[in-house]
Amino acid sequence: RGLPFVPVTGPGRSDSYQLAVAEAASVDRRGACLRINLDHLVDASDPAEEARAAADVLGLPPEEVDVVVDLGRVAAAEARLLT
């Protein structure tokens, strides 16, 4: 279909999954996306270092890895915290 995509990975994915993302990023040259959930972000001792480490695993420079924080379900009461 010719639709561009960016491969997405995250903490806890298998080595084979990471390899598939790295290969797709290498072939397509669109970078990759690191998707983390809010709990992981809060629990991480150094989120920036984790993002750099993920870029290393994927064989990409950090500026080619976008980070998306998945908030999960956001209830109306919680949504007010985001504004």
Short mmCIF file of N, CA and C in Angstrom, two decimals:
data_model
loop_
_atom_site.label_atom_id
_atom_site.label_comp_id
_atom_site.label_asym_id
_atom_site.label_seq_id
_atom_site.Cartn_x
_atom_site.Cartn_y
_atom_site.Cartn_z
N ARG A 1 0.82 -1.20 0.00
CA ARG A 1 0.00 0.00 0.00
C ARG A 1 0.85 1.26 0.00
N GLY A 2 2.12 1.11 0.27
CA GLY A 2 3.01 2.25 0.23
C GLY A 2 2.88 3.20 1.40
N LEU A 3 2.28 2.77 2.50
CA LEU A 3 2.13 3.63 3.66
C LEU A 3 3.41 3.64 4.48
N PRO A 4 3.91 4.82 4.81
CA PRO A 4 5.11 4.85 5.65
C PRO A 4 4.75 4.51 7.09
N PHE A 5 5.64 3.83 7.76
CA PHE A 5 5.43 3.54 9.16
C PHE A 5 6.75 3.67 9.90
N VAL A 6 6.66 3.79 11.19
CA VAL A 6 7.83 3.83 12.06
C VAL A 6 7.69 2.65 13.01
N PRO A 7 8.67 1.77 13.05
CA PRO A 7 8.57 0.62 13.95
C PRO A 7 8.60 1.06 15.42
N VAL A 8 7.82 0.37 16.23
CA VAL A 8 7.67 0.72 17.64
C VAL A 8 8.13 -0.43 18.51
N THR A 9 8.88 -0.11 19.56
CA THR A 9 9.31 -1.10 20.53
C THR A 9 9.14 -0.51 21.92
N GLY A 10 9.52 -1.29 22.91
CA GLY A 10 9.41 -0.81 24.27
C GLY A 10 10.16 -1.72 25.22
N PRO A 11 10.27 -1.32 26.47
CA PRO A 11 10.96 -2.14 27.46
C PRO A 11 10.30 -3.51 27.58
N GLY A 12 11.10 -4.52 27.75
CA GLY A 12 10.57 -5.85 27.95
C GLY A 12 10.29 -6.63 26.68
N ARG A 13 10.51 -6.02 25.53
CA ARG A 13 10.32 -6.75 24.27
C ARG A 13 11.47 -7.75 24.10
N SER A 14 11.19 -8.82 23.42
CA SER A 14 12.20 -9.88 23.23
C SER A 14 13.33 -9.39 22.33
N ASP A 15 14.45 -10.10 22.40
CA ASP A 15 15.59 -9.77 21.54
C ASP A 15 15.21 -9.87 20.07
N SER A 16 14.42 -10.88 19.72
CA SER A 16 14.03 -11.03 18.31
C SER A 16 13.13 -9.88 17.87
N TYR A 17 12.30 -9.39 18.75
CA TYR A 17 11.45 -8.23 18.42
C TYR A 17 12.32 -7.00 18.21
N GLN A 18 13.28 -6.78 19.13
CA GLN A 18 14.19 -5.63 19.00
C GLN A 18 14.96 -5.70 17.69
N LEU A 19 15.39 -6.91 17.34
CA LEU A 19 16.12 -7.09 16.08
C LEU A 19 15.25 -6.75 14.89
N ALA A 20 14.00 -7.16 14.91
CA ALA A 20 13.08 -6.86 13.82
C ALA A 20 12.86 -5.35 13.70
N VAL A 21 12.74 -4.66 14.82
CA VAL A 21 12.58 -3.20 14.80
C VAL A 21 13.85 -2.54 14.25
N ALA A 22 15.00 -3.01 14.70
CA ALA A 22 16.27 -2.46 14.22
C ALA A 22 16.42 -2.65 12.72
N GLU A 23 16.06 -3.84 12.23
CA GLU A 23 16.15 -4.10 10.79
C GLU A 23 15.20 -3.21 10.00
N ALA A 24 13.98 -3.06 10.48
CA ALA A 24 13.01 -2.20 9.79
C ALA A 24 13.49 -0.75 9.77
N ALA A 25 14.01 -0.30 10.89
CA ALA A 25 14.52 1.08 10.96
C ALA A 25 15.70 1.27 10.02
N SER A 26 16.54 0.27 9.90
CA SER A 26 17.70 0.35 9.02
C SER A 26 17.29 0.41 7.56
N VAL A 27 16.31 -0.40 7.20
CA VAL A 27 15.86 -0.46 5.80
C VAL A 27 15.07 0.79 5.43
N ASP A 28 14.11 1.16 6.27
CA ASP A 28 13.20 2.26 5.94
C ASP A 28 13.77 3.64 6.20
N ARG A 29 14.75 3.72 7.08
CA ARG A 29 15.40 4.99 7.41
C ARG A 29 14.42 6.06 7.91
N ARG A 30 13.46 5.61 8.73
CA ARG A 30 12.51 6.54 9.35
C ARG A 30 12.69 6.60 10.86
N GLY A 31 13.73 5.96 11.37
CA GLY A 31 13.93 5.92 12.80
C GLY A 31 13.04 4.87 13.46
N ALA A 32 12.85 5.04 14.75
CA ALA A 32 12.03 4.11 15.51
C ALA A 32 11.35 4.87 16.64
N CYS A 33 10.41 4.21 17.27
CA CYS A 33 9.67 4.80 18.38
C CYS A 33 9.82 3.90 19.61
N LEU A 34 10.10 4.50 20.73
CA LEU A 34 10.17 3.79 22.00
C LEU A 34 8.90 4.14 22.78
N ARG A 35 8.07 3.14 23.00
CA ARG A 35 6.80 3.35 23.70
C ARG A 35 6.94 2.83 25.13
N ILE A 36 6.72 3.71 26.09
CA ILE A 36 6.79 3.32 27.49
C ILE A 36 5.49 3.72 28.18
N ASN A 37 5.11 2.94 29.19
CA ASN A 37 3.91 3.32 29.92
C ASN A 37 4.30 4.24 31.07
N LEU A 38 3.32 4.90 31.62
CA LEU A 38 3.56 5.88 32.67
C LEU A 38 4.22 5.27 33.89
N ASP A 39 3.81 4.07 34.28
CA ASP A 39 4.42 3.41 35.44
C ASP A 39 5.90 3.19 35.22
N HIS A 40 6.26 2.74 34.01
CA HIS A 40 7.68 2.52 33.72
C HIS A 40 8.45 3.83 33.79
N LEU A 41 7.87 4.89 33.28
CA LEU A 41 8.54 6.20 33.32
C LEU A 41 8.79 6.65 34.75
N VAL A 42 7.79 6.48 35.60
CA VAL A 42 7.91 6.89 37.01
C VAL A 42 8.94 6.03 37.73
N ASP A 43 8.98 4.73 37.42
CA ASP A 43 9.88 3.81 38.11
C ASP A 43 11.32 3.86 37.60
N ALA A 44 11.53 4.40 36.43
CA ALA A 44 12.87 4.41 35.84
C ALA A 44 13.80 5.32 36.63
N SER A 45 15.00 4.84 36.89
CA SER A 45 15.95 5.67 37.63
C SER A 45 16.48 6.80 36.76
N ASP A 46 16.63 6.56 35.45
CA ASP A 46 17.11 7.59 34.53
C ASP A 46 16.47 7.37 33.16
N PRO A 47 15.27 7.93 32.95
CA PRO A 47 14.56 7.70 31.69
C PRO A 47 15.37 8.10 30.45
N ALA A 48 16.12 9.17 30.54
CA ALA A 48 16.91 9.61 29.39
C ALA A 48 17.97 8.57 29.04
N GLU A 49 18.59 7.98 30.05
CA GLU A 49 19.59 6.95 29.80
C GLU A 49 18.93 5.70 29.20
N GLU A 50 17.75 5.36 29.66
CA GLU A 50 17.04 4.23 29.09
C GLU A 50 16.73 4.46 27.61
N ALA A 51 16.36 5.69 27.26
CA ALA A 51 16.09 6.01 25.86
C ALA A 51 17.37 5.90 25.03
N ARG A 52 18.49 6.38 25.58
CA ARG A 52 19.78 6.26 24.87
C ARG A 52 20.17 4.80 24.71
N ALA A 53 19.95 4.00 25.74
CA ALA A 53 20.27 2.57 25.67
C ALA A 53 19.41 1.87 24.62
N ALA A 54 18.15 2.24 24.55
CA ALA A 54 17.26 1.66 23.53
C ALA A 54 17.76 2.03 22.14
N ALA A 55 18.20 3.26 21.95
CA ALA A 55 18.75 3.69 20.66
C ALA A 55 19.98 2.86 20.32
N ASP A 56 20.83 2.60 21.31
CA ASP A 56 22.02 1.77 21.08
C ASP A 56 21.64 0.36 20.64
N VAL A 57 20.66 -0.22 21.32
CA VAL A 57 20.21 -1.58 20.98
C VAL A 57 19.70 -1.61 19.54
N LEU A 58 19.04 -0.54 19.12
CA LEU A 58 18.48 -0.48 17.77
C LEU A 58 19.50 -0.04 16.73
N GLY A 59 20.69 0.36 17.19
CA GLY A 59 21.72 0.81 16.26
C GLY A 59 21.40 2.16 15.64
N LEU A 60 20.68 3.00 16.40
CA LEU A 60 20.28 4.31 15.91
C LEU A 60 20.84 5.41 16.78
N PRO A 61 21.11 6.57 16.21
CA PRO A 61 21.45 7.71 17.07
C PRO A 61 20.21 8.15 17.85
N PRO A 62 20.38 8.66 19.05
CA PRO A 62 19.23 9.03 19.88
C PRO A 62 18.25 9.97 19.18
N GLU A 63 18.73 10.85 18.33
CA GLU A 63 17.83 11.80 17.67
C GLU A 63 16.90 11.12 16.64
N GLU A 64 17.12 9.84 16.37
CA GLU A 64 16.25 9.12 15.45
C GLU A 64 15.27 8.20 16.17
N VAL A 65 15.19 8.35 17.49
CA VAL A 65 14.26 7.55 18.29
C VAL A 65 13.29 8.50 18.99
N ASP A 66 12.01 8.39 18.62
CA ASP A 66 10.97 9.16 19.29
C ASP A 66 10.49 8.39 20.50
N VAL A 67 10.14 9.10 21.56
CA VAL A 67 9.63 8.48 22.78
C VAL A 67 8.17 8.86 22.94
N VAL A 68 7.33 7.85 23.11
CA VAL A 68 5.91 8.05 23.35
C VAL A 68 5.59 7.49 24.72
N VAL A 69 4.99 8.32 25.57
CA VAL A 69 4.55 7.86 26.88
C VAL A 69 3.08 7.50 26.77
N ASP A 70 2.80 6.22 26.96
CA ASP A 70 1.43 5.70 26.87
C ASP A 70 0.77 5.86 28.23
N LEU A 71 -0.18 6.76 28.31
CA LEU A 71 -0.86 7.02 29.57
C LEU A 71 -1.92 5.98 29.88
N GLY A 72 -2.20 5.11 28.92
CA GLY A 72 -3.26 4.13 29.12
C GLY A 72 -4.61 4.83 29.13
N ARG A 73 -5.54 4.24 29.82
CA ARG A 73 -6.87 4.85 29.91
C ARG A 73 -6.79 6.07 30.81
N VAL A 74 -7.30 7.17 30.32
CA VAL A 74 -7.31 8.41 31.10
C VAL A 74 -8.77 8.72 31.45
N ALA A 75 -9.10 8.61 32.73
CA ALA A 75 -10.46 8.90 33.20
C ALA A 75 -10.66 10.41 33.23
N ALA A 76 -11.88 10.86 33.28
CA ALA A 76 -12.19 12.28 33.27
C ALA A 76 -11.47 13.02 34.41
N ALA A 77 -11.44 12.43 35.58
CA ALA A 77 -10.78 13.09 36.72
C ALA A 77 -9.29 13.23 36.47
N GLU A 78 -8.70 12.20 35.86
CA GLU A 78 -7.25 12.24 35.58
C GLU A 78 -6.94 13.18 34.43
N ALA A 79 -7.86 13.34 33.50
CA ALA A 79 -7.64 14.20 32.35
C ALA A 79 -7.41 15.65 32.79
N ARG A 80 -8.05 16.08 33.86
CA ARG A 80 -7.84 17.44 34.35
C ARG A 80 -6.39 17.67 34.75
N LEU A 81 -5.69 16.65 35.16
CA LEU A 81 -4.28 16.78 35.54
C LEU A 81 -3.38 17.07 34.33
N LEU A 82 -3.87 16.75 33.13
CA LEU A 82 -3.07 16.92 31.93
C LEU A 82 -3.21 18.31 31.32
N THR A 83 -4.11 19.12 31.82
CA THR A 83 -4.33 20.44 31.23
C THR A 83 -3.63 21.51 32.01
#
